[in-house]
Structure formats: C-alpha cells, structure tokens
C-alpha cells in the first residue's frame, strides 16, 4: 500500500517518462502556463472570506471564487512535512521530514527522520528548471538550514528564504549562523541585515514581485515561471502592524463560541458545510468563552484581533504580487494554487510544552497594551483555533480533520483549472506536483532524474478532476496514511481511523460524521480491522518510527 497511490495506468505511463535536463516534451514558452503557489502558515480552514471568514481578504477571495475551492483538501499535520509533500509529491517520511526536527531519542539517526529534505529526491523547482522554467521562491523554507539544503541548492534560481520554522515578523533577533537562530538567505547567501521597515508578509511579497520583474527584463524573459510565495504568517508569534490591528478593534469581543457559530452559518450559505452533520464540541478551554474571566476575555479578544490583522496583511501581500502579474500581462496565463500548511494552531503560550518557547514568552513584553508589537510574543490558543477549524476535531499537529483539512483552491485559465465551482473530492498536498507537471506538459519522473535514483512520485494529478473529466481524484479503494509526533491516521474512501497520539485508535465514517464525533470501532469491527491492516502496510512502506512520547500536545 502507498500513502498516495497512482492509478495503474498513470504508473505505467510515468515509468516511461524519465526526465532529464533538456529532454522535456517540446512546447513553446508562450503556450506553457506560469504557476504561483501561495502557502499560508497555520491558517484556519474558515479564516478567508471565501471559506466563511469575516477577515478582510479581497485578493484571495477573488481568486478562490473564480476557481475551484476544495472542501476536502488535506495537508500534513504541521508545516515542514506539508512543504516536503508539496515540493516532492511524496510522503514526508520518505524524504526526511517524518518527525520534522523534533525527534525523540529513538528517532535520531533513523531514515526518514533526518529533519531536512534529503538529497535523494527531486523537487518540483528542479524538474521545472530543467524543463525551461524560471523558478522563484520568497518566504519560509523550513526544509533544511545547511548550504546544500538551501532552496538555492534545491532548484530555485532566485530565492529569499527564511530557513527555520518561524521568526519575529518584524525581523528582530536576526542571526547569521545557519545552525543557530533565525537565518535568512538570498540565493544561498546568508542575509546579514533586514530593512528597517521589515514586516514578513509584505517583504516576502515585495521580493517575489522583484524577482518576477527582474526576470521579465532579463535574457530569460520569454521563459514561463514557477513562483512559490511561502508566508510565515499567521504562525506565532502573533505580531501585526498597528493600523491593521486597529481595523479589528472590538470585532471579537463576543468570543470564540460566537465566532464559530457565525462562520459555520456562512459556510453553510456558501455551500461549504452541511449543517445537518454533527460538529465536534471543543474540549479546551473547559467551559468555553463563558468560563473565562473578564480580564482573560479582553486579552483573548485582543489576540484574535492581532491574528486577523496578520491574515489581512497576508492578503495585502498577495495583492502586491498579483499587481505585478497584471502589470506584466502574465496573470491571465498563471495558475494560482493556494493552501494552508496545516490546520489552525491550538497551542497557547501559557501551557506550551516546548521549553524554548516557554522561555521566550517569559522574556517578552506581553503587557496587554504591547500585544502584537515586535517585542511581544503571543498565540491565540485552542478556543479560536477550534472555531477556525469547525466542524472538525482538534487542530495543528494532530492527524484529525482539524489538523489536516485546510483551505485550498486552484484559480487561473479555465482551460487548465476548469469552471468555477466547489470541489468536494479528496486531495492532498502531494497531488500538487503531478498536477503542475501535467499542466506544464512536463513528463513526471519514474523514480529517476538526470541519471540518479530518486524517491518516486506518489501523488496523483488533479487535472482530470479540475476539468470535469473525472468524478474524483483518488479511487475509493486507495488508502492514505498520516503520522506526526505519534498522532496517526489511515483514510480509505469515507472511512478513517485515528490515533491522536495516546495509542488508542478510533474509527469514523466521514461521509456521515465529518466532525469525527462518534467512534464506530466496536460497531464495525471488520472495517476497523481492515484499516488497522492498512496502517501496518503504510507504516512499513514509508518507514514510520513512532516516537517514544508525544513532544507537542496542544
């Protein structure tokens, strides 16, 4: 069994198409589409207006509404595994990101848990670069910090990259030591200083717009481009520009329970949610909004205001890139793919189990009046995260629907992304790479690239579904595995088993119970046993090494 499995016909076809430099199928540059992948960091399913949110996101909403919005698109439970899936088209355990960089002692030194994107695979920008594309990255990398692991060494011809998982959004605490601290590189060279007015989302977008403009004026101006805009927002620390925070003053005073109800109502009106299906009732914080003290309510509402301001500014950054594409006349031939890298972040700085984060919080200026500034460090906690992922269960780092079901859409030329609609088929981040290759008319490798053996593509092209030629992307008999920090799952058709990390499996029917509210393991022992066997096959195939303890349990 594979985590993500090609149909037999696709497998046979791809085996005959090993790609190397210069041997892609001949296609004129003007007929080949451009690609822009936009990844948000820790964005909740319903945060965008087009997915039920109240936050101001006009640029992303416009793109989503003219494209295909997915209701069942899945990431890994956390950031770097998803980015590995996105850029390699395969399971993160097979390329080095099975445990991110947070291994337990028994995982250290084991294959699949190196904590960086291993060299024995090929990335999407490497493939597209060899096929004549310009390849550009601006934003978060989180796939390795050493020179050979830098995006410039993994196929990106131009790159401005935040190497680790997160950084102060105003640029404070910049480091120039790759192995320590918060490091940025540009085209593989360590950045020694950031602009005085640096703010992550704005600067990442501006640098990508610069790369696009430079390319249009250079000797490769006729080449199509592949651009990757990887925001580090709205990942903690929650920090935003004062004018953006002010826009949301008082917007969340009613609390996260009220926000959840409001968003679910809007999702139902948009056709994204079936209100007849049960929702998962939150476990944290106990008692919900009503149980908070008045002071805690004020502070919590402020944290959500800052979060909303970050999403607002992220959308503004998207607008900067779109403006450059309009100026150059290339937007109409650009496929835009958007996704979040995992579900909403449910961790709270007040109860985090990550010691380094606890220390940073203790040292920060977290007075109410200073929240959101460059010297503060805060998160918004499980209440707001649960509202963002509703009706789903749990959030980031869990293999539940709340941890992996993310907002995603394809937008662009109708000939490539199909007619505007809501797409309800199951898909995941590994499917993006083969989809782009098919759209670009570039052969997918069959496990070899430029004379070297590489990890095979496991994702499936979504193009037939996008264009309405197929009812689904994956067959109902295919099984899909997920594991991170000991939380694991297997999905097969409408059935799914989940272990949140406590060693106990539960069985759910997602067609009837997308909120994962009713465990059916004792009522349907045959299906339960079938999926347990699928888990064993998946774990053997990709090399899962379960941690001895769960390192992160928000």
Coordinates of C-alpha atoms in Angstrom, one line a residue:
X1 CA 0.0 0.0 0.0
X2 CA 1.1 3.5 -0.7
X3 CA 0.3 6.7 1.2
X4 CA -0.7 8.3 -2.1
X5 CA -1.2 5.9 -4.9
X6 CA -1.2 6.4 -8.7
X7 CA -3.8 4.6 -10.8
X8 CA -2.2 1.7 -12.7
X9 CA -2.5 3.5 -16.0
X10 CA -0.7 6.6 -14.7
X11 CA 2.0 4.5 -13.1
X12 CA 2.7 2.7 -16.4
X13 CA 2.7 5.9 -18.3
X14 CA 5.0 7.7 -15.9
X15 CA 7.5 4.8 -15.8
X16 CA 8.3 5.5 -19.5
X17 CA 8.9 9.2 -18.9
X18 CA 12.2 9.8 -17.1
X19 CA 13.0 13.5 -17.3
X20 CA 16.5 15.0 -17.5
X21 CA 17.8 18.4 -18.5
X22 CA 16.6 19.4 -21.8
X23 CA 14.5 16.3 -22.7
X24 CA 11.1 17.6 -21.7
X25 CA 8.4 17.5 -24.4
X26 CA 8.9 20.4 -26.8
X27 CA 6.4 23.2 -26.0
X28 CA 6.6 26.9 -26.9
X29 CA 7.1 29.2 -23.9
X30 CA 4.1 31.2 -24.7
X31 CA 1.8 28.2 -24.6
X32 CA 3.1 27.0 -21.3
X33 CA 1.3 28.3 -18.2
X34 CA 3.0 30.1 -15.3
X35 CA 2.5 28.8 -11.7
X36 CA 2.2 30.7 -8.5
X37 CA 1.9 28.6 -5.3
X38 CA 0.8 30.5 -2.2
X39 CA 1.2 28.8 1.2
X40 CA -0.2 30.3 4.4
X41 CA 1.3 29.2 7.7
X42 CA -1.2 27.9 10.3
X43 CA -4.2 29.4 8.6
X44 CA -7.5 28.0 9.8
X45 CA -10.0 26.5 7.4
X46 CA -12.6 29.3 7.7
X47 CA -10.3 32.3 8.0
X48 CA -10.7 33.5 4.4
X49 CA -13.9 35.2 3.4
X50 CA -14.4 32.7 0.6
X51 CA -14.3 29.9 3.2
X52 CA -16.6 31.5 5.7
X53 CA -14.5 34.1 7.5
X54 CA -15.1 37.7 8.4
X55 CA -11.4 38.8 8.0
X56 CA -10.8 41.2 5.1
X57 CA -9.2 39.0 2.3
X58 CA -10.4 40.5 -1.0
X59 CA -7.5 39.3 -3.2
X60 CA -7.6 35.7 -2.1
X61 CA -11.4 35.7 -2.1
X62 CA -11.5 36.9 -5.7
X63 CA -9.1 34.2 -6.8
X64 CA -10.9 31.5 -4.9
X65 CA -14.4 32.5 -6.2
X66 CA -13.3 32.3 -9.8
X67 CA -11.6 29.0 -9.4
X68 CA -12.2 25.6 -7.7
X69 CA -12.5 25.7 -3.9
X70 CA -11.8 22.5 -2.2
X71 CA -13.7 21.2 0.9
X72 CA -11.7 18.1 1.4
X73 CA -8.1 19.1 0.6
X74 CA -5.5 17.8 3.2
X75 CA -2.0 18.7 4.3
X76 CA 0.2 17.0 6.8
X77 CA -0.5 17.9 10.5
X78 CA 2.4 20.5 10.5
X79 CA 4.4 22.8 8.3
X80 CA 7.6 21.2 7.0
X81 CA 6.1 17.8 6.3
X82 CA 3.5 19.6 4.1
X83 CA 6.1 21.6 2.3
X84 CA 8.0 18.4 1.6
X85 CA 4.9 16.8 0.2
X86 CA 4.2 19.8 -1.9
X87 CA 7.7 20.0 -3.4
X88 CA 8.4 16.3 -3.9
X89 CA 4.9 14.8 -4.4
X90 CA 5.5 12.0 -1.9
X91 CA 5.2 11.1 1.8
X92 CA 7.3 13.2 4.2
X93 CA 8.7 10.1 5.8
X94 CA 10.3 9.1 2.5
X95 CA 12.2 12.3 2.1
X96 CA 13.4 13.2 5.6
X97 CA 10.6 15.1 7.4
X98 CA 8.8 12.3 9.2
X99 CA 9.4 13.9 12.6
X100 CA 10.3 17.5 11.5
X101 CA 13.3 18.5 13.5
X102 CA 11.7 17.4 16.8
X103 CA 12.8 13.8 17.1
X104 CA 12.6 11.7 20.2
X105 CA 15.9 9.8 21.0
X106 CA 14.7 6.6 19.3
X107 CA 14.1 8.5 16.0
X108 CA 17.5 10.3 15.9
X109 CA 19.6 8.8 13.1
X110 CA 16.8 6.8 11.6
X111 CA 16.0 7.1 7.9
X112 CA 13.1 9.4 7.2
X113 CA 13.6 11.4 10.4
X114 CA 16.7 13.5 9.3
X115 CA 14.8 16.8 9.9
X116 CA 15.6 18.2 6.4
X117 CA 14.8 17.4 2.8
X118 CA 17.2 14.6 1.8
X119 CA 19.2 14.8 -1.3
X120 CA 18.0 11.5 -2.7
X121 CA 14.8 13.1 -4.1
X122 CA 14.0 15.6 -6.7
X123 CA 12.0 18.8 -6.1
X124 CA 9.4 20.5 -8.3
X125 CA 11.6 23.5 -9.0
X126 CA 14.4 21.2 -10.0
X127 CA 12.2 19.4 -12.5
X128 CA 10.7 22.6 -13.9
X129 CA 14.1 24.4 -14.1
X130 CA 15.4 21.5 -16.2
X131 CA 12.3 21.9 -18.4
X132 CA 12.9 25.6 -19.1
X133 CA 11.1 27.3 -16.3
X134 CA 12.3 30.2 -14.2
X135 CA 12.0 29.2 -10.6
X136 CA 11.5 31.7 -7.8
X137 CA 10.9 31.5 -4.0
X138 CA 10.2 34.1 -1.4
X139 CA 9.3 33.3 2.2
X140 CA 9.5 30.4 4.6
X141 CA 11.6 27.3 3.6
X142 CA 11.8 25.1 6.8
X143 CA 13.3 22.2 4.9
X144 CA 16.9 22.4 6.0
X145 CA 19.4 25.1 7.0
X146 CA 22.8 23.8 5.6
X147 CA 24.1 25.2 2.3
X148 CA 23.3 22.0 0.4
X149 CA 19.7 22.1 1.8
X150 CA 19.1 25.8 0.9
X151 CA 16.3 26.4 -1.6
X152 CA 19.0 27.8 -4.0
X153 CA 20.6 24.3 -3.9
X154 CA 17.2 22.6 -4.5
X155 CA 16.2 24.1 -7.8
X156 CA 15.2 27.7 -7.1
X157 CA 17.1 30.1 -9.3
X158 CA 16.2 33.1 -7.3
X159 CA 15.2 32.9 -3.6
X160 CA 14.8 34.9 -0.5
X161 CA 14.2 32.4 2.3
X162 CA 13.5 32.2 6.0
X163 CA 15.2 29.0 6.8
X164 CA 13.7 27.9 10.2
X165 CA 10.1 27.4 11.2
X166 CA 9.4 30.9 12.4
X167 CA 10.8 34.3 13.2
X168 CA 9.8 37.6 14.7
X169 CA 7.6 39.1 12.0
X170 CA 9.3 42.5 12.3
X171 CA 12.8 40.9 11.9
X172 CA 14.1 41.2 15.5
X173 CA 16.7 38.7 16.6
X174 CA 18.2 38.0 13.1
X175 CA 21.0 35.5 13.2
X176 CA 23.8 34.9 10.6
X177 CA 24.6 31.4 11.9
X178 CA 22.9 28.7 9.9
X179 CA 22.9 26.2 12.7
X180 CA 21.5 28.6 15.2
X181 CA 18.8 31.2 15.4
X182 CA 16.7 32.9 12.8
X183 CA 18.5 32.9 9.5
X184 CA 17.5 34.3 6.0
X185 CA 19.3 33.6 2.8
X186 CA 19.2 35.2 -0.6
X187 CA 20.3 32.9 -3.5
X188 CA 22.1 30.8 -0.9
X189 CA 24.0 33.6 0.8
X190 CA 23.2 34.4 4.4
X191 CA 21.4 37.8 4.8
X192 CA 23.3 40.0 7.3
X193 CA 20.6 42.6 7.8
X194 CA 16.9 43.2 7.1
X195 CA 15.3 46.5 6.1
X196 CA 14.3 48.8 8.9
X197 CA 10.7 48.7 7.9
X198 CA 10.7 44.9 7.5
X199 CA 7.4 43.0 8.1
X200 CA 7.4 39.4 6.9
X201 CA 4.3 39.2 4.7
X202 CA 4.9 42.5 3.0
X203 CA 8.6 41.9 2.4
X204 CA 8.2 38.4 1.2
X205 CA 5.6 39.6 -1.4
X206 CA 7.7 42.5 -2.5
X207 CA 10.8 40.3 -3.0
X208 CA 8.8 37.9 -5.1
X209 CA 7.4 40.8 -7.2
X210 CA 11.0 42.0 -7.6
X211 CA 12.1 38.5 -8.9
X212 CA 9.2 38.5 -11.3
X213 CA 10.1 41.9 -12.6
X214 CA 13.8 41.2 -12.9
X215 CA 13.1 38.0 -14.9
X216 CA 10.8 39.9 -17.3
X217 CA 13.6 42.3 -18.1
X218 CA 16.4 39.7 -18.4
X219 CA 17.6 37.2 -21.0
X220 CA 15.1 34.6 -19.9
X221 CA 12.1 36.9 -20.1
X222 CA 10.3 34.6 -22.5
X223 CA 10.5 31.6 -20.2
X224 CA 7.5 30.7 -18.1
X225 CA 7.9 30.9 -14.3
X226 CA 7.2 28.8 -11.3
X227 CA 6.9 31.1 -8.2
X228 CA 6.5 30.0 -4.6
X229 CA 5.2 32.6 -2.1
X230 CA 5.5 31.0 1.3
X231 CA 4.2 33.2 4.1
X232 CA 5.3 32.7 7.7
X233 CA 2.0 34.3 8.8
X234 CA -0.2 33.8 10.7
X235 CA 2.2 31.5 12.5
X236 CA 3.1 32.6 16.0
X237 CA 4.3 35.0 17.4
X238 CA 1.2 37.0 16.7
X239 CA 2.6 40.3 15.6
X240 CA 1.0 42.8 13.2
X241 CA 1.1 46.4 12.0
X242 CA -0.8 48.8 14.4
X243 CA -3.0 50.1 11.6
X244 CA -4.1 46.5 10.8
X245 CA -4.8 45.7 14.4
X246 CA -6.9 48.8 14.8
X247 CA -9.1 47.7 11.9
X248 CA -10.4 44.7 14.0
X249 CA -10.8 46.5 17.4
X250 CA -13.8 45.1 19.1
X251 CA -14.6 42.6 16.3
X252 CA -14.1 39.5 18.6
X253 CA -15.5 40.7 21.9
X254 CA -18.3 38.2 21.7
X255 CA -15.8 35.3 21.9
X256 CA -14.8 32.2 20.0
X257 CA -18.1 30.3 20.6
X258 CA -19.9 33.1 18.8
X259 CA -17.3 33.2 16.1
X260 CA -17.7 29.5 15.4
X261 CA -21.5 29.8 15.1
X262 CA -21.1 32.8 12.7
X263 CA -18.6 31.1 10.5
X264 CA -20.5 27.8 10.3
X265 CA -23.6 29.7 9.2
X266 CA -21.7 31.5 6.5
X267 CA -20.0 28.2 5.4
X268 CA -23.5 26.6 5.1
X269 CA -24.6 29.6 3.0
X270 CA -21.6 29.2 0.7
X271 CA -22.2 25.5 0.2
X272 CA -19.1 24.5 2.1
X273 CA -20.7 22.9 5.1
X274 CA -23.7 20.6 5.7
X275 CA -25.4 21.8 8.9
X276 CA -27.3 18.5 9.2
X277 CA -24.0 16.8 10.1
X278 CA -22.6 16.9 13.7
X279 CA -19.8 19.1 14.7
X280 CA -17.1 18.3 17.2
X281 CA -17.6 20.1 20.5
X282 CA -14.3 21.6 21.8
X283 CA -12.6 20.3 24.9
X284 CA -10.4 23.3 25.5
X285 CA -10.7 25.7 27.2
X286 CA -13.0 24.0 29.7
X287 CA -16.3 25.8 29.9
X288 CA -15.7 27.8 26.7
X289 CA -15.8 31.6 26.4
X290 CA -18.3 32.0 29.3
X291 CA -15.8 30.4 31.7
X292 CA -13.1 33.0 31.1
X293 CA -12.6 35.9 33.5
X294 CA -13.4 39.4 32.2
X295 CA -9.6 40.1 32.0
X296 CA -8.9 36.9 30.1
X297 CA -11.7 37.7 27.7
X298 CA -10.2 41.1 26.9
X299 CA -6.8 39.6 26.4
X300 CA -8.1 36.7 24.3
X301 CA -10.1 39.0 22.1
X302 CA -7.0 41.2 21.5
X303 CA -5.0 38.1 20.5
X304 CA -7.6 37.3 17.9
X305 CA -7.6 40.9 16.6
X306 CA -3.9 40.6 16.1
X307 CA -4.3 37.3 14.3
X308 CA -7.0 38.7 12.0
X309 CA -4.6 41.7 11.2
X310 CA -1.9 39.2 10.2
X311 CA -4.3 37.4 7.8
X312 CA -5.4 40.8 6.4
X313 CA -1.8 41.8 5.8
X314 CA -1.0 38.4 4.2
X315 CA -3.8 39.1 1.7
X316 CA -2.4 42.5 1.0
X317 CA 0.9 40.8 0.1
X318 CA -0.9 38.6 -2.3
X319 CA -2.3 41.7 -3.9
X320 CA 1.2 43.1 -4.4
X321 CA 2.2 40.0 -6.4
X322 CA -1.0 40.0 -8.4
X323 CA -0.5 43.6 -9.3
X324 CA 3.0 42.8 -10.7
X325 CA 1.5 40.0 -12.8
X326 CA -1.2 42.3 -14.1
X327 CA 1.4 44.9 -15.0
X328 CA 3.4 42.4 -16.9
X329 CA 0.3 40.9 -18.6
X330 CA 1.1 37.4 -17.3
X331 CA -1.8 37.0 -14.8
X332 CA -4.2 35.6 -17.4
X333 CA -1.7 32.7 -18.1
X334 CA -0.9 32.0 -14.5
X335 CA -2.3 29.1 -12.4
X336 CA -2.6 30.2 -8.8
X337 CA -2.7 27.4 -6.2
X338 CA -3.4 28.3 -2.6
X339 CA -3.3 26.2 0.6
X340 CA -2.5 26.4 4.3
X341 CA 0.3 24.1 5.5
X342 CA -1.9 22.6 8.3
X343 CA -4.9 23.3 10.5
X344 CA -5.1 26.2 12.9
X345 CA -2.6 26.4 15.8
X346 CA -4.2 25.3 19.1
X347 CA -1.2 25.9 21.3
X348 CA -1.2 28.5 24.0
X349 CA 1.9 30.2 25.3
X350 CA 0.5 29.8 28.8
X351 CA 0.7 26.0 28.6
X352 CA 3.1 25.2 25.8
X353 CA 5.3 22.1 26.4
X354 CA 8.1 23.5 24.2
X355 CA 10.7 24.8 26.7
X356 CA 12.4 27.2 24.3
X357 CA 9.0 28.8 23.5
X358 CA 8.2 29.0 27.2
X359 CA 11.4 30.8 27.9
X360 CA 10.9 33.2 25.0
X361 CA 7.4 34.0 26.3
X362 CA 8.7 34.7 29.8
X363 CA 11.2 37.2 28.3
X364 CA 8.8 39.0 26.1
X365 CA 6.8 42.2 26.8
X366 CA 3.3 40.8 26.9
X367 CA 1.5 43.6 28.6
X368 CA -1.9 44.0 27.1
X369 CA -1.1 47.4 25.5
X370 CA 2.0 45.9 23.9
X371 CA 0.5 42.8 22.4
X372 CA 1.1 42.5 18.7
X373 CA 4.3 44.6 18.7
X374 CA 7.8 43.4 17.8
X375 CA 8.7 42.9 21.4
X376 CA 5.6 40.7 22.3
X377 CA 5.1 37.0 21.9
X378 CA 1.7 35.6 22.0
X379 CA -0.6 32.9 20.5
X380 CA -4.4 32.8 20.4
X381 CA -5.0 29.3 21.9
X382 CA -7.4 26.4 21.4
X383 CA -10.6 28.3 21.6
X384 CA -10.1 30.4 18.5
X385 CA -8.3 27.5 16.7
X386 CA -11.4 25.3 17.3
X387 CA -13.6 28.0 15.9
X388 CA -11.4 28.2 12.8
X389 CA -11.5 24.5 12.0
X390 CA -15.1 23.9 12.9
X391 CA -16.9 21.5 12.4
X392 CA -13.7 19.5 12.6
X393 CA -11.8 17.9 15.5
X394 CA -8.6 19.3 17.0
X395 CA -6.0 21.3 15.1
X396 CA -2.4 21.5 14.1
X397 CA -0.1 18.5 15.0
X398 CA -3.0 16.1 15.0
X399 CA -3.9 13.7 12.2
X400 CA -7.6 14.6 12.8
X401 CA -9.6 16.5 10.2
X402 CA -9.0 19.7 12.2
X403 CA -5.3 19.2 11.9
X404 CA -5.1 18.4 8.2
X405 CA -8.2 19.7 6.4
X406 CA -7.1 23.1 5.0
X407 CA -8.5 25.9 2.8
X408 CA -7.2 25.3 -0.7
X409 CA -8.2 26.4 -4.2
X410 CA -6.9 26.4 -7.8
X411 CA -7.5 29.5 -9.9
X412 CA -6.4 30.6 -13.4
X413 CA -7.2 29.9 -17.0
X414 CA -10.4 27.9 -17.4
X415 CA -8.7 25.6 -19.9
X416 CA -6.4 24.4 -17.0
X417 CA -8.4 24.7 -13.8
X418 CA -11.9 24.3 -15.1
X419 CA -15.1 26.2 -14.4
X420 CA -15.6 28.0 -11.1
X421 CA -17.1 25.7 -8.5
X422 CA -16.8 24.0 -5.1
X423 CA -14.7 20.8 -5.4
X424 CA -15.7 18.1 -2.9
X425 CA -13.2 15.4 -3.9
X426 CA -10.5 14.3 -1.6
X427 CA -7.0 15.5 -2.4
X428 CA -3.8 16.3 -0.6
X429 CA -0.6 18.3 -0.9
X430 CA 1.3 15.6 -2.7
X431 CA -1.1 15.8 -5.6
X432 CA 0.0 19.3 -6.5
X433 CA 3.4 18.3 -8.0
X434 CA 2.0 15.9 -10.6
X435 CA -0.9 18.3 -11.4
X436 CA 1.6 21.1 -12.2
X437 CA 3.7 18.8 -14.3
X438 CA 0.7 17.7 -16.4
X439 CA -0.5 21.3 -16.8
X440 CA 3.0 22.3 -17.9
X441 CA 3.3 19.3 -20.3
X442 CA 6.4 18.2 -18.5
X443 CA 6.9 14.4 -18.0
X444 CA 6.9 13.1 -14.5
X445 CA 9.9 11.2 -13.5
X446 CA 9.6 7.5 -12.9
X447 CA 11.9 7.3 -9.9
X448 CA 15.0 8.6 -11.8
X449 CA 16.1 12.2 -12.6
X450 CA 19.2 13.2 -14.5
X451 CA 20.8 9.8 -14.1
X452 CA 20.2 9.4 -10.4
X453 CA 17.6 7.3 -8.5
X454 CA 15.1 9.4 -6.6
X455 CA 12.0 8.8 -4.4
X456 CA 9.0 8.1 -6.7
X457 CA 6.1 10.5 -7.0
X458 CA 3.1 9.1 -5.0
X459 CA 0.7 11.9 -5.7
X460 CA -2.0 11.9 -8.4
X461 CA -2.7 14.6 -11.0
X462 CA -5.8 16.5 -10.2
X463 CA -6.2 17.9 -13.8
X464 CA -8.9 15.4 -14.9
X465 CA -11.0 16.3 -11.9
X466 CA -10.4 20.0 -12.3
X467 CA -11.5 19.9 -15.9
X468 CA -14.6 17.8 -15.1
X469 CA -13.4 14.7 -16.9
X470 CA -13.3 12.6 -13.7
X471 CA -15.6 12.4 -10.7
X472 CA -12.8 12.0 -8.2
X473 CA -9.1 12.3 -7.9
X474 CA -8.4 9.1 -5.9
X475 CA -10.2 5.8 -6.0
X476 CA -12.2 4.8 -3.0
X477 CA -10.0 1.7 -2.6
X478 CA -6.8 3.7 -2.1
X479 CA -5.5 4.2 1.4
X480 CA -3.8 7.3 2.7
X481 CA -1.6 7.4 5.8
X482 CA -0.5 10.3 8.0
X483 CA 1.8 10.4 11.1
X484 CA 3.4 13.1 13.1
X485 CA 4.5 13.1 16.7
X486 CA 2.7 9.8 17.2
X487 CA -0.7 11.1 16.0
X488 CA -1.6 8.9 13.0
X489 CA -4.4 8.0 10.7
X490 CA -5.4 6.0 7.7
X491 CA -8.2 7.1 5.4
X492 CA -9.8 4.8 2.8
X493 CA -12.8 6.2 1.0
X494 CA -15.2 7.6 3.5
X495 CA -13.7 5.6 6.4
X496 CA -10.8 6.8 8.7
X497 CA -9.1 5.6 11.8
X498 CA -7.3 8.0 14.1
X499 CA -4.9 7.8 17.0
X500 CA -4.4 11.3 18.5
X501 CA -1.1 10.1 20.0
X502 CA -2.3 8.3 23.1
X503 CA -2.2 4.9 21.4
X504 CA -5.9 4.5 21.1
X505 CA -7.5 4.0 17.7
X506 CA -11.0 5.3 16.8
X507 CA -13.0 4.7 13.6
X508 CA -15.1 7.3 11.9
X509 CA -17.3 7.5 8.8
X510 CA -16.5 10.9 7.3
X511 CA -19.5 10.9 4.9
X512 CA -21.9 10.9 7.9
X513 CA -19.6 12.4 10.5
X514 CA -17.1 14.8 9.1
X515 CA -16.6 16.2 12.6
X516 CA -15.3 12.9 13.9
X517 CA -17.7 12.8 16.8
X518 CA -18.8 9.1 17.0
X519 CA -16.3 6.2 17.3
X520 CA -17.6 3.2 15.3
X521 CA -14.7 0.8 16.0
X522 CA -16.8 -1.5 18.2
X523 CA -19.9 -1.3 15.9
X524 CA -17.9 -2.1 12.7
X525 CA -15.0 -4.4 13.8
X526 CA -14.4 -5.7 10.2
X527 CA -13.8 -2.2 8.8
X528 CA -11.7 -1.3 11.9
X529 CA -9.5 -4.4 11.3
X530 CA -9.2 -3.6 7.6
X531 CA -7.9 -0.1 8.3
X532 CA -5.6 -1.3 11.0
X533 CA -4.0 -3.6 8.5
X534 CA -3.7 -0.7 6.0
X535 CA -1.9 1.3 8.7
X536 CA 0.6 -1.6 9.2
X537 CA 1.3 -1.7 5.5
X538 CA 1.7 2.1 5.2
X539 CA 4.0 2.3 8.2
X540 CA 6.3 -0.4 6.8
X541 CA 6.3 1.2 3.4
X542 CA 7.3 4.7 4.3
X543 CA 9.4 3.7 7.4
X544 CA 7.4 5.3 10.3
X545 CA 9.3 5.3 13.5
X546 CA 6.9 6.2 16.2
X547 CA 8.2 8.5 18.9
X548 CA 8.6 7.2 22.5
X549 CA 6.5 10.2 23.7
X550 CA 4.4 12.9 22.1
X551 CA 6.5 16.1 22.1
X552 CA 3.7 18.5 21.2
X553 CA 0.2 18.2 22.6
X554 CA -1.7 21.5 22.5

